[in-house]
Each structure stands twice: as structure tokens, then as C-alpha cells.
Coordinates of C-alpha atoms in Angstrom, one line a residue:
Chain A
M1 CA 5.6 -30.4 24.4
L2 CA 5.4 -27.7 21.7
L3 CA 4.2 -29.8 18.9
E4 CA 3.2 -33.7 18.9
V5 CA 2.7 -35.4 15.4
A6 CA 0.8 -38.6 16.3
G7 CA 0.3 -41.6 13.2
L8 CA 0.1 -38.7 10.6
S9 CA -0.5 -40.3 7.1
R10 CA -1.2 -38.5 3.7
S11 CA -1.5 -40.3 0.3
F12 CA -2.0 -38.5 -3.3
G13 CA -4.1 -41.2 -4.7
R14 CA -2.6 -44.4 -4.1
L15 CA 1.0 -42.7 -3.7
R16 CA 1.4 -42.7 0.1
V17 CA 3.8 -39.8 0.9
I18 CA 3.5 -39.7 4.7
E19 CA 2.8 -42.8 6.6
D20 CA 2.0 -43.3 10.0
L21 CA 4.3 -40.6 11.3
S22 CA 4.8 -39.5 14.8
L23 CA 7.2 -36.7 15.8
S24 CA 7.6 -34.5 18.8
V25 CA 9.2 -31.4 19.4
Q26 CA 10.1 -29.2 22.6
P27 CA 10.4 -25.4 22.9
G28 CA 14.1 -24.3 22.4
E29 CA 15.1 -27.0 20.5
V30 CA 16.6 -27.1 16.5
L31 CA 15.0 -30.5 14.9
G32 CA 16.7 -30.9 11.7
I33 CA 15.1 -33.1 9.2
I34 CA 16.7 -34.7 6.5
G35 CA 15.9 -37.2 3.8
P36 CA 16.3 -38.0 0.2
N37 CA 14.3 -36.2 -2.4
G38 CA 10.8 -37.6 -2.5
A39 CA 10.9 -38.7 1.4
G40 CA 7.9 -36.6 2.2
K41 CA 9.6 -33.6 3.7
S42 CA 7.9 -30.5 2.0
T43 CA 4.6 -32.7 2.7
L44 CA 5.4 -33.0 6.2
F45 CA 5.5 -29.3 6.3
N46 CA 2.3 -28.6 4.1
L47 CA 0.4 -31.2 6.6
I48 CA 1.5 -29.1 9.8
A49 CA 0.8 -26.0 8.3
G50 CA -2.4 -26.6 7.5
V51 CA -1.9 -26.6 3.5
L52 CA -2.7 -30.1 3.0
P53 CA -5.4 -32.0 5.4
P54 CA -3.8 -35.4 6.6
T55 CA -5.7 -38.6 5.5
A56 CA -5.1 -39.9 8.9
G57 CA -3.4 -38.8 12.3
T58 CA -3.3 -35.6 14.6
I59 CA -1.3 -32.6 14.9
R60 CA -0.9 -30.7 18.4
L61 CA 0.4 -27.6 19.1
S62 CA 0.9 -26.8 22.6
G63 CA -1.5 -29.5 23.4
R64 CA -4.2 -28.2 21.3
D65 CA -5.5 -30.4 18.4
I66 CA -5.0 -28.0 15.4
T67 CA -5.5 -31.0 12.6
G68 CA -8.8 -29.5 11.4
L69 CA -7.6 -25.8 11.3
P70 CA -7.0 -23.5 8.3
P71 CA -3.3 -22.5 7.6
W72 CA -4.2 -18.8 8.9
D73 CA -5.6 -20.2 12.4
R74 CA -2.5 -22.1 12.7
C75 CA -0.3 -19.2 11.9
R76 CA -1.8 -17.2 14.7
L77 CA -1.4 -20.0 17.1
G78 CA 2.3 -19.4 16.7
I79 CA 3.2 -21.2 13.4
G80 CA 5.7 -19.7 10.9
R81 CA 6.9 -21.2 7.6
T82 CA 9.1 -20.6 5.1
Y83 CA 8.5 -21.9 1.6
Q84 CA 11.0 -23.9 -0.5
V85 CA 10.3 -21.5 -3.3
P86 CA 10.1 -17.9 -2.1
R87 CA 6.4 -16.8 -2.0
P88 CA 6.8 -13.1 -2.3
F89 CA 4.1 -10.8 -2.5
A90 CA 5.9 -9.6 -5.5
H91 CA 4.0 -6.3 -6.3
M92 CA 4.6 -4.9 -2.3
S93 CA 7.3 -3.5 -0.9
V94 CA 9.8 -5.6 1.3
F95 CA 8.7 -3.3 4.2
E96 CA 5.1 -4.1 3.5
N97 CA 5.7 -8.0 2.6
V98 CA 6.9 -8.1 6.6
L99 CA 4.2 -5.7 7.6
V100 CA 1.1 -8.1 6.5
A101 CA 3.0 -11.0 8.3
A102 CA 3.2 -8.9 11.3
V103 CA -0.5 -7.3 11.3
H104 CA -1.9 -10.8 10.5
G105 CA 0.3 -13.4 12.0
S106 CA 0.3 -11.8 15.4
R107 CA -2.9 -10.2 15.5
A108 CA -1.3 -6.9 15.9
S109 CA -2.5 -3.0 14.7
L110 CA -0.6 -1.5 12.0
R111 CA 0.8 0.3 14.2
Q112 CA 2.3 -2.2 16.5
G113 CA 2.9 -4.4 13.3
R114 CA 5.0 -1.4 11.9
R115 CA 7.3 -1.7 14.9
R116 CA 7.5 -5.6 14.9
A117 CA 8.6 -5.4 11.0
E118 CA 11.1 -2.5 11.6
A119 CA 12.7 -4.9 14.1
V120 CA 12.5 -8.0 12.0
L121 CA 14.1 -6.3 9.4
A122 CA 16.9 -5.1 11.2
L123 CA 17.3 -8.3 13.0
A124 CA 18.0 -9.9 9.3
G125 CA 20.0 -7.1 8.0
L126 CA 17.1 -6.4 5.1
A127 CA 16.4 -3.0 6.3
A128 CA 18.3 -1.3 3.9
Q129 CA 16.2 -2.8 1.3
Q130 CA 12.8 -2.2 2.8
A131 CA 11.4 -0.1 0.3
R132 CA 12.3 -2.1 -2.8
T133 CA 9.7 -4.0 -4.5
A134 CA 10.1 -7.5 -3.1
G135 CA 9.8 -9.1 -6.8
A136 CA 13.0 -7.4 -7.6
L137 CA 15.2 -9.0 -4.9
T138 CA 18.4 -11.5 -5.4
L139 CA 17.8 -15.2 -4.4
L140 CA 19.5 -14.6 -0.8
D141 CA 17.3 -11.5 -0.1
L142 CA 14.1 -13.6 -1.2
K143 CA 15.0 -16.1 1.2
R144 CA 16.0 -13.7 3.8
L145 CA 12.7 -12.1 3.3
E146 CA 10.9 -15.5 3.6
L147 CA 12.5 -15.8 6.9
C148 CA 11.6 -12.2 7.9
K149 CA 7.7 -12.9 7.2
A150 CA 7.9 -16.5 9.3
L151 CA 9.6 -14.6 12.0
A152 CA 7.0 -11.4 12.0
V153 CA 4.2 -13.8 13.0
A154 CA 5.8 -14.2 16.4
P155 CA 6.3 -17.7 15.8
K156 CA 6.4 -20.5 18.5
L157 CA 7.2 -23.1 16.0
L158 CA 9.2 -21.9 12.8
L159 CA 9.2 -24.2 9.9
L160 CA 12.1 -23.5 7.4
D161 CA 11.9 -25.5 4.5
E162 CA 15.2 -25.6 2.6
I163 CA 16.0 -22.1 3.3
A164 CA 19.8 -22.5 2.4
G165 CA 19.1 -24.4 -0.6
G166 CA 21.0 -23.1 -3.8
L167 CA 22.8 -20.6 -1.6
T168 CA 26.6 -20.4 -1.3
E169 CA 28.5 -21.4 2.2
P170 CA 28.9 -17.7 3.3
E171 CA 25.2 -16.9 2.4
C172 CA 24.1 -20.2 4.6
A173 CA 26.3 -18.7 7.6
T174 CA 24.3 -15.8 7.1
L175 CA 21.0 -17.5 7.2
I176 CA 22.0 -19.9 10.3
G177 CA 23.4 -16.4 12.0
I178 CA 19.7 -14.9 11.7
V179 CA 17.9 -17.8 12.9
R180 CA 20.2 -17.9 15.9
R181 CA 19.7 -14.4 16.7
A182 CA 15.7 -14.7 16.3
Q183 CA 15.4 -17.8 18.3
T184 CA 14.0 -17.3 22.2
P185 CA 14.0 -20.0 24.5
D186 CA 10.4 -20.8 24.0
M187 CA 10.5 -21.3 20.3
A188 CA 11.5 -24.5 18.5
V189 CA 12.8 -24.4 15.0
V190 CA 12.1 -27.4 12.7
W191 CA 14.4 -27.3 9.7
I192 CA 14.2 -29.3 6.5
E193 CA 17.3 -29.1 4.3
H194 CA 18.7 -31.4 1.8
V195 CA 22.3 -30.4 2.5
V196 CA 23.4 -32.3 5.6
Q197 CA 26.3 -30.2 6.5
T198 CA 24.3 -26.8 7.2
L199 CA 21.8 -28.7 9.2
R200 CA 24.7 -30.6 11.5
R201 CA 26.1 -26.8 12.2
I202 CA 22.8 -25.9 14.2
A203 CA 20.3 -28.7 15.0
T204 CA 20.5 -30.1 18.3
R205 CA 18.5 -33.0 17.1
L206 CA 18.5 -34.5 13.9
A207 CA 15.4 -36.9 12.0
V208 CA 16.1 -38.8 9.1
L209 CA 12.8 -39.2 6.7
H210 CA 12.4 -42.1 4.3
D211 CA 9.7 -43.7 2.7
G212 CA 7.4 -41.3 4.5
G213 CA 8.5 -42.3 8.2
V214 CA 11.2 -41.2 10.6
L215 CA 14.2 -43.9 9.8
A216 CA 16.4 -42.6 12.8
E217 CA 16.3 -39.7 15.1
G218 CA 18.5 -38.5 17.7
A219 CA 21.7 -36.4 18.4
P220 CA 23.2 -35.3 14.9
D221 CA 26.5 -37.2 15.0
A222 CA 24.5 -40.4 16.3
V223 CA 21.8 -40.4 13.8
L224 CA 24.7 -39.5 10.8
A225 CA 26.8 -42.6 12.1
N226 CA 23.7 -45.2 12.0
S227 CA 24.5 -47.4 9.5
R228 CA 21.1 -47.7 8.1
V229 CA 21.0 -43.9 7.8
Q230 CA 24.2 -44.2 5.9
D231 CA 22.9 -46.9 3.7
V232 CA 19.6 -45.4 2.8
Y233 CA 20.4 -41.8 2.3
L234 CA 24.0 -40.6 3.0
G235 CA 25.3 -43.2 0.4
T236 CA 23.8 -41.1 -2.2
E237 CA 25.4 -38.3 -0.8
G238 CA 29.1 -39.7 -1.3
R239 CA 30.0 -38.4 2.5
Chain B
M1 CA 6.7 12.0 5.4
L2 CA 8.6 14.4 3.2
R3 CA 10.0 12.5 -0.1
S4 CA 10.9 14.3 -3.2
Q5 CA 7.9 13.4 -5.5
S6 CA 8.8 12.4 -9.1
P7 CA 7.2 14.9 -11.7
R8 CA 5.2 12.3 -13.3
V9 CA 3.5 11.2 -10.2
V10 CA 2.7 14.9 -9.4
A11 CA 1.3 15.2 -12.9
G12 CA -0.7 12.3 -12.6
R13 CA -2.3 13.2 -9.2
A14 CA -2.7 16.7 -10.5
V15 CA -5.0 15.1 -13.4
L16 CA -6.6 13.3 -10.9
V17 CA -7.6 15.9 -9.0
A18 CA -8.6 18.0 -11.8
G19 CA -10.9 15.4 -13.1
M20 CA -12.8 15.3 -9.4
L21 CA -13.1 19.2 -9.6
M22 CA -14.4 18.8 -12.9
L23 CA -17.2 16.4 -11.6
A24 CA -17.8 18.6 -8.7
V25 CA -18.7 21.8 -10.8
A26 CA -20.3 19.8 -13.8
P27 CA -23.9 20.7 -13.6
W28 CA -22.9 24.7 -14.0
V29 CA -20.6 23.5 -16.9
F30 CA -22.0 21.0 -19.0
G31 CA -25.3 20.9 -20.9
L32 CA -27.9 17.8 -19.9
G33 CA -26.7 15.3 -22.6
T34 CA -22.9 15.4 -21.1
I35 CA -24.7 15.3 -17.7
S36 CA -26.7 12.3 -18.3
V37 CA -23.4 10.5 -19.8
L38 CA -21.2 11.5 -16.7
T39 CA -24.1 10.3 -14.4
E40 CA -23.7 6.9 -16.4
F41 CA -19.8 6.9 -16.2
L42 CA -20.6 7.5 -12.4
T43 CA -22.6 4.4 -11.8
M44 CA -20.5 2.0 -14.2
L45 CA -17.2 3.5 -12.2
V46 CA -19.1 2.2 -8.9
L47 CA -19.6 -1.3 -10.7
A48 CA -16.0 -1.1 -11.7
L49 CA -14.5 -0.5 -8.5
M50 CA -16.6 -3.3 -6.8
W51 CA -15.7 -5.7 -9.5
N52 CA -12.4 -5.0 -9.0
L53 CA -12.3 -5.2 -5.2
L54 CA -13.7 -9.1 -5.5
A55 CA -11.7 -10.4 -8.5
G56 CA -8.6 -8.3 -8.2
Y57 CA -8.0 -8.5 -4.7
A58 CA -9.8 -11.0 -3.2
D59 CA -9.9 -13.3 -6.0
V60 CA -13.7 -13.8 -6.1
V61 CA -14.0 -14.0 -9.9
T62 CA -17.8 -13.1 -10.2
V63 CA -19.9 -13.1 -13.3
G64 CA -22.9 -12.1 -11.4
Q65 CA -22.4 -8.9 -10.2
H66 CA -25.5 -7.6 -12.0
A67 CA -27.7 -9.4 -9.5
F68 CA -27.3 -6.7 -7.0
V69 CA -27.8 -4.2 -9.4
G70 CA -31.0 -5.8 -10.2
I71 CA -31.9 -6.2 -7.1
G72 CA -31.2 -2.5 -6.0
A73 CA -33.1 -1.4 -8.8
Y74 CA -36.4 -3.5 -8.0
A75 CA -36.2 -3.0 -4.2
F76 CA -35.9 0.8 -5.1
Y77 CA -39.1 0.8 -7.1
G78 CA -40.6 -1.2 -4.4
F79 CA -39.8 1.3 -1.9
A80 CA -40.6 4.2 -3.7
A81 CA -43.1 3.6 -6.0
L82 CA -45.3 0.9 -4.0
A83 CA -44.5 1.7 -0.7
Q84 CA -44.3 5.7 -1.3
I85 CA -41.2 6.2 0.4
R86 CA -39.2 9.3 -0.2
P87 CA -36.8 8.5 -3.1
P88 CA -33.6 9.3 -1.0
A89 CA -34.4 6.9 1.8
A90 CA -35.8 4.5 -0.8
I91 CA -32.4 4.6 -2.3
L92 CA -30.6 3.8 0.8
L93 CA -32.7 0.9 1.4
A94 CA -32.3 -0.7 -1.7
G95 CA -28.6 -0.9 -0.8
L96 CA -29.7 -2.4 2.3
V97 CA -31.7 -5.0 0.5
A98 CA -28.9 -5.8 -1.5
L99 CA -26.6 -6.4 1.3
A100 CA -29.6 -8.3 3.4
L101 CA -29.8 -10.9 0.0
A102 CA -25.9 -11.0 -0.3
L103 CA -25.9 -13.6 2.6
P104 CA -27.8 -16.2 1.1
A105 CA -26.1 -15.8 -2.5
M106 CA -22.8 -15.8 -0.2
A107 CA -23.9 -19.1 1.2
I108 CA -24.4 -20.6 -2.0
V109 CA -21.3 -19.0 -4.1
F110 CA -18.8 -19.5 -1.4
R111 CA -19.3 -23.1 -1.4
L112 CA -17.4 -23.3 -5.0
R113 CA -14.1 -22.1 -6.0
A114 CA -12.5 -20.6 -9.3
M115 CA -14.3 -21.7 -12.4
Y116 CA -17.1 -22.9 -10.7
L117 CA -17.6 -20.0 -8.4
A118 CA -17.9 -17.9 -11.7
I119 CA -20.6 -20.2 -13.0
G120 CA -22.5 -20.2 -9.9
T121 CA -22.5 -16.3 -9.5
W122 CA -24.0 -16.3 -12.9
V123 CA -26.5 -18.9 -11.9
V124 CA -27.3 -17.2 -8.8
A125 CA -28.2 -14.0 -11.0
E126 CA -30.1 -15.7 -13.6
L127 CA -32.0 -16.9 -10.6
F128 CA -32.7 -13.6 -8.8
M129 CA -33.5 -12.4 -12.5
L130 CA -36.2 -15.2 -13.0
V131 CA -37.9 -14.4 -9.7
A132 CA -38.1 -10.7 -10.4
G133 CA -39.8 -11.5 -13.7
K134 CA -42.3 -13.5 -11.6
L135 CA -43.4 -10.4 -9.3
S136 CA -46.8 -9.1 -11.0
A137 CA -46.5 -5.9 -8.7
F138 CA -43.1 -5.1 -10.4
G139 CA -44.5 -5.4 -14.1
G140 CA -43.8 -9.2 -14.3
G141 CA -41.6 -10.3 -17.4
S142 CA -41.8 -6.9 -19.0
G143 CA -41.2 -4.4 -16.2
V144 CA -42.8 -1.3 -15.6
S145 CA -41.9 2.5 -15.3
L146 CA -41.2 4.6 -12.2
P147 CA -44.5 6.5 -11.8
L148 CA -44.7 10.3 -12.1
P149 CA -44.7 11.3 -8.3
V150 CA -41.3 9.3 -7.6
L151 CA -39.8 11.8 -10.4
R152 CA -41.5 15.0 -9.0
A153 CA -40.0 14.1 -5.6
L154 CA -36.6 14.6 -7.2
G155 CA -37.5 17.9 -9.2
A156 CA -40.4 19.4 -10.8
R157 CA -38.9 19.6 -14.3
P158 CA -37.0 16.9 -16.2
A159 CA -34.0 19.5 -16.4
E160 CA -33.7 19.5 -12.8
R161 CA -34.0 15.8 -12.2
F162 CA -31.1 15.1 -14.3
I163 CA -29.2 17.1 -12.1
V164 CA -30.3 15.6 -8.9
V165 CA -29.6 12.2 -10.1
Y166 CA -26.2 13.4 -11.2
W167 CA -25.2 14.8 -7.7
L168 CA -26.6 11.5 -6.3
A169 CA -24.3 9.2 -8.5
L170 CA -21.2 11.5 -7.6
V171 CA -22.1 11.1 -3.8
L172 CA -22.2 7.4 -4.6
A173 CA -18.8 7.3 -6.8
A174 CA -17.1 9.2 -4.4
T175 CA -18.4 7.0 -1.2
A176 CA -17.5 4.1 -3.2
F177 CA -13.9 5.2 -4.4
F178 CA -13.0 6.8 -1.0
S179 CA -14.3 3.8 1.2
T180 CA -12.6 1.3 -0.8
W181 CA -9.6 3.3 -0.5
L182 CA -9.7 3.4 3.3
L183 CA -10.1 -0.2 3.0
L184 CA -7.1 -0.9 1.3
R185 CA -5.1 1.1 3.5
S186 CA -6.4 -0.6 6.6
R187 CA -5.1 -3.6 8.2
V188 CA -7.9 -5.5 6.1
G189 CA -6.6 -4.2 2.7
I190 CA -3.0 -5.2 3.6
G191 CA -3.9 -8.5 3.6
L192 CA -6.0 -8.3 0.4
M193 CA -3.2 -6.7 -1.4
A194 CA -1.0 -10.1 0.0
M195 CA -3.7 -12.4 -1.4
R196 CA -3.6 -10.6 -4.7
D197 CA 0.1 -11.3 -4.8
N198 CA 0.0 -14.6 -3.8
E199 CA -2.7 -16.5 -2.1
E200 CA -1.2 -19.0 -0.4
G201 CA 1.4 -17.1 1.1
A202 CA -0.9 -14.5 2.4
G203 CA -2.7 -17.6 4.5
A204 CA 0.6 -18.7 5.6
V205 CA 1.2 -15.4 7.1
G206 CA -2.1 -15.5 8.8
V207 CA -4.4 -13.8 6.4
D208 CA -8.1 -15.1 6.7
L209 CA -8.6 -15.9 3.2
V210 CA -12.1 -16.9 3.8
R211 CA -12.9 -13.9 6.1
A212 CA -11.4 -11.5 3.7
R213 CA -13.5 -12.9 0.8
M214 CA -16.8 -12.7 2.5
L215 CA -15.7 -9.0 3.6
C216 CA -15.6 -8.2 0.2
F217 CA -18.3 -9.8 -1.0
L218 CA -20.8 -8.1 1.7
W219 CA -18.7 -4.7 0.9
T220 CA -19.4 -4.5 -2.7
A221 CA -23.5 -5.3 -2.6
P222 CA -24.4 -2.4 -1.2
F223 CA -23.0 -0.2 -3.8
L224 CA -24.2 -2.5 -6.3
G225 CA -27.5 -2.4 -5.1
L226 CA -27.2 1.6 -4.7
A227 CA -26.0 2.0 -8.3
G228 CA -28.8 -0.2 -9.5
A229 CA -31.2 2.4 -8.0
I230 CA -29.6 5.3 -9.2
A231 CA -29.4 3.8 -12.7
T232 CA -33.3 3.1 -12.4
L233 CA -34.0 6.7 -11.9
Q234 CA -31.8 7.4 -15.3
K235 CA -33.7 5.1 -16.9
L236 CA -36.9 5.7 -15.4
R237 CA -38.0 2.0 -15.7
I238 CA -37.2 -1.3 -14.4
S239 CA -37.5 -4.8 -16.3
P240 CA -35.8 -8.2 -15.8
A241 CA -33.8 -7.9 -18.8
A242 CA -32.7 -4.3 -18.5
S243 CA -32.3 -4.2 -14.7
F244 CA -30.3 -7.5 -14.6
S245 CA -28.8 -6.9 -18.1
I246 CA -25.2 -9.3 -17.8
I247 CA -23.8 -7.5 -20.8
D248 CA -24.3 -3.8 -19.0
Y249 CA -23.3 -4.5 -15.6
T250 CA -21.2 -7.2 -15.8
V251 CA -19.6 -7.7 -18.7
F252 CA -18.6 -4.2 -19.8
V253 CA -17.3 -3.7 -16.4
I254 CA -15.0 -6.7 -16.8
F255 CA -13.6 -5.4 -19.8
N256 CA -13.4 -2.0 -18.1
V257 CA -11.6 -3.5 -15.2
V258 CA -9.2 -5.8 -17.1
I259 CA -8.3 -3.1 -19.6
G260 CA -7.8 -0.4 -17.2
G261 CA -5.9 -2.8 -14.8
V262 CA -7.2 -5.3 -12.2
G263 CA -5.9 -5.3 -8.8
S264 CA -5.1 -1.3 -8.6
L265 CA -7.3 1.5 -7.6
E266 CA -6.5 3.7 -10.7
G267 CA -7.1 0.5 -13.1
P268 CA -10.8 1.0 -13.0
V269 CA -11.1 4.5 -13.1
L270 CA -8.9 4.6 -16.4
G271 CA -10.5 1.6 -17.7
T272 CA -14.3 3.0 -17.3
I273 CA -12.7 6.5 -18.8
L274 CA -11.6 4.5 -21.5
F275 CA -14.8 2.6 -22.1
F276 CA -16.7 5.8 -22.4
V277 CA -14.2 7.6 -24.6
L278 CA -14.4 4.7 -27.0
R279 CA -18.3 4.5 -26.8
E280 CA -18.8 7.9 -27.9
Y281 CA -16.7 7.8 -30.7
L282 CA -17.6 4.2 -31.8
S283 CA -21.1 3.7 -31.3
D284 CA -21.7 4.5 -34.6
F285 CA -20.2 1.2 -35.6
G286 CA -22.7 -0.6 -33.5
T287 CA -21.3 -4.5 -33.0
W288 CA -18.0 -3.4 -34.0
H289 CA -17.7 -1.3 -30.9
L290 CA -18.2 -4.6 -28.9
M291 CA -15.9 -6.4 -30.9
L292 CA -12.9 -3.8 -30.5
L293 CA -13.3 -3.8 -26.7
G294 CA -13.3 -7.5 -26.4
A295 CA -10.1 -7.7 -28.8
L296 CA -8.5 -4.8 -26.7
S297 CA -9.1 -6.8 -23.1
I298 CA -7.2 -9.8 -24.8
A299 CA -4.4 -7.8 -26.3
V300 CA -4.1 -6.1 -22.8
I301 CA -4.0 -9.6 -21.0
L302 CA -1.4 -10.7 -23.4
I303 CA 1.0 -7.7 -22.8
E304 CA 0.3 -6.5 -19.1
P305 CA -2.0 -8.8 -17.1
R306 CA -2.4 -5.8 -15.0
G307 CA -3.8 -3.7 -17.8
L308 CA -2.7 -0.2 -19.3
W309 CA -2.3 1.0 -15.3
G310 CA 0.3 -1.8 -14.9
L311 CA 2.0 -0.2 -18.4
I312 CA 1.8 3.2 -16.8
R313 CA 2.8 2.0 -13.3
R314 CA 6.1 0.7 -14.4
R315 CA 7.2 4.4 -15.4
L316 CA 5.8 6.2 -12.1
A317 CA 7.5 6.0 -8.7
R318 CA 4.7 5.1 -6.9
D319 CA 0.8 4.9 -7.0
L320 CA -1.4 7.9 -7.4
V321 CA -3.6 6.9 -5.1
P322 CA -1.2 5.5 -2.3
V323 CA -2.3 2.6 -0.6
S324 CA 1.3 1.8 0.6
H325 CA 2.8 1.6 4.1
H326 CA 6.3 2.5 4.6
G327 CA 8.8 1.8 7.4
S328 CA 11.1 4.4 8.8
R329 CA 12.9 6.5 6.1
L330 CA 16.4 5.6 6.0

């Protein structure tokens, strides 16, 4: 098992955002996580990536307990993540943005990191923009850059937080294409998305988050056909 | 890498190189008064480069960096005057003492973050100053002058000593500038630049924020200590109030870096030059000079948080002191 989350809880004061959540992810799969706003999706990512400490529970990566590790150690152990709101290094070039991730995330020298950054930028179709200042990119390119940074750390587990949010249909298709090309057999993708249709196209498994726990999980079509899921979530989406 | 350089960048680099050459020939060109001001400028430049590294890149906003300047001054006095070690060796040892005392200071200060860290650094600096005032061998609360034999070791006559101290300051400033430049160009440096732009984002791509902050803190301490030793050679005495002066060694330095441009190598240089130009022309106005500096730094923050250098940089194709990494050219 690549990722094992057991009994995970997180409260902010008296507000319990994640409550006794358990989840596991195997290499090679694409787990889509959907859920209404406030279901705890982004908090779950912040717990897995190490930005927030959990109030209870454990997180294991390839069998190793990483619950107490800071974000940079988790990154180096193989967790790459994107942010819902892109966090570019605004005063650095696109190339340098990816180079930082390649050098620090995969513990490479500058020379090795350079090669890795070039390969990732080419894969994502961002090579032509590599000399531009990251702060000047369009939304699609910022999302591409987020993805490039996450891929440059050589992740075993890729966490994508609403990376298709705010993009048009063809732009979504572009991003899905990049993720498909980047995924290796030993790598897993966990993809949070508000828009169900995007995930339906790429997810091998779907989990529905509701009230801080997993409401349903399984094959995408079966999960979406589940009457409880339709009640709490899809009903509001007007499917 | 061959790239057509913009004329402005070429002109800017020409000014930078001309300035360095001017400093290298200064003793043969200028009178002792100017040499003395240039020595002070070089010492301040070292402090500005160090504060910028800590606050501008590693997000360790210290208001206690005068602690290490004072420690350097006192350690230098101890080695040169009390232990009678030759001044050049005593200067180097002063830098090492600053580095050694940075370890316990860091252990205290790094438990805190942001605003609390700033206050913590100040408290630690005050603590060091109070301890210095208790050392009777170092003149206690009122301080003590450097004994004549220490000065004679630098040169027979005052004029020679001025020049020797100038060279020492120049070597220190050049070392501080070029080594910090190399640091920023290294794999550590690219992580520091990422931290400057987005700290959480840097952590998420594997930059070890804690280790980077510690490295920067330990990097700056010996340079500050060396600067303290050289400032002592210029002022010819140590005292708790003057050697640990928060105004001279921290407040002015913060003004300089903020006005010049935080988070760049050019900014501290520009800010320190501006500080000395303003001081030469405005020192007759006394307190007004300080109020103008304060007003100027606030105005700069409001207009461009990355300082005067930030304003200039928008009109340039690239940095004057290149710290960037480029991919394959297309």
C-alpha cells in the first residue's frame, strides 16, 4: 500500500473538519475525491502533505509513519502536491520554479535538477514559457506550473487540489493529458475536484467526502449511482 | 551563454564594476577623511548584506543583529588587548566567537516565529550587552580604549593605520558580497529565493525551511563579528552602549535594506550608498536626518515593497548581479 490514512481527525477549535477518516491508495491508481464545499477536501490534503498536524490518527507512506514529519521531508519521501490557488515563486522564472522543486524535492544536484526540470516542462508543454517570470503567467499556465513543480519532485504520490477549477473544458482536457503522460505504474494520483465530470474521465476509483468522513468509495459509476451520494452531493449539483 | 544584453543592464554593470575599481584604488586617490567614511561604508555594507540575507530571504526578521557586532568587538578586544594576539588573527578569532555564540542565541530565538522572533532577537541582544557591561576586564559599563601596542601592530603612524583598516574592511566586504552571491547561486540559494517568494510553497516542493533559516543565521554571525572587530579598530574603543548600538548596527541597517530593496543583492548596496550620501549632505540637520530616513523607508514600502531596486529592476531585463538559473535556450 502506498498511502494509508487511519483514523485521521482534525478540528479547528470546536469545528471538526475531518473526523475518523480512513483511506488507502495503491500504486498506479487515480483516486478521485469529490465532496461539497466544506467537506474537508483541502484540509485532508494539508494533513497528508504535512502543512497541518492532525488532532488524531496516522498517515503512512509506503509503510512508513510520516504523521510527525514536516512538509519538506514528506515531499522528499515522494509526496508532490499542487495548491488550489497556485503558489508560484512570482519573482523567479518558470524554469527556476521547477528547478527548485527538482533540486530540493528529489534531492538532486543543480545539474541533475536542470535536466529533470527541462523534461517536466517539455512534458507539460510549458517549455516555451520557461524564461518568463512566473508572476506574469495566465491561469492555465499557472496551473500547468503548479503541476510541473509537483511532478519535478519525482512523486510517488501526486496530490492535485482542484487543478481543473476555473478552466475551460479544452483546458481541463490538456491537464488530464499531462497527468496521464506523467503517471508511471508505481505512482498514484489523488485528485480533488469540485467538477465531477473531469474526475469521471480519469479516476480509477472515486471517494465521496461528506462531513469530514468518507461517505462512499469504489468504481466511479457505482459511486455516482449510489443513492446516498446523490442525496447529499449530486442533488445540489443538478446532475 | 550568449545573449544580447540590454544596454541598461550593461550600463548598470559598468557602474557596479567602476565602483569596485574605485574602492580598490581609493587609498591612492582619496584623503584620509574620505577613506575613513569609506571604511564605515564597507562595514555598514556587510551588515546590510547580512540583514538582507536573513530578513529578505530566510524570513528571519531580526532586530538584534547588533548583538554579534558587539560580540565581535568585545572578542577582538579580548584577543588583541588582553591576550595580546596579533590583530589580524584576533579579528578572525572574533568572527569565530560570534559564530560560537550564535548557536545558543539560535537555540533561544528559533523557538519563536515572526513578531515574537523579532522581539526575541532584541531581548537576546540586550542580554549580551548587559553581560558585556559586567566584564570588568573590558572596562565594565563605561568601556575601554584600545591600548597603543594593538594600534602600533597595524602601523607606526595613524595615517598608515587608517589605510590598513580600510583594506581590512574592503576584504571583509568583498568576501561578504561574493560569498553571499555564490550562496544565492547554489542549490541552497535557489531554495532561499523560493522561500522569499512563497514560504509554504517552498516547503511543499522540498525546501527544508528550518535548515535554511539556521544556515542563514549561522552564515551571518561571523561576518557580523568580523565587522564588529573592524568597527572597533576604527572607533579605537569598546563600550556596551557603542559596540552594541542598536541604532547604528540594526536600525540604520534595516532602513538601508528596506530603502534599497529587500530580497535582492543589489538592494542593500544601493541602500547603503544612499544612506551615506544622505548622511554627508544632511548630517547638519541633526535629528531631521533620521526622520527623513524613517519617512523615506515608509514611503518606499508603500510604493514598492521591494525598494528602490525593485523600481529599477522593472526597467531592466535582468539582475545586475546574476543569481538566476536558465534552462536550455530556445
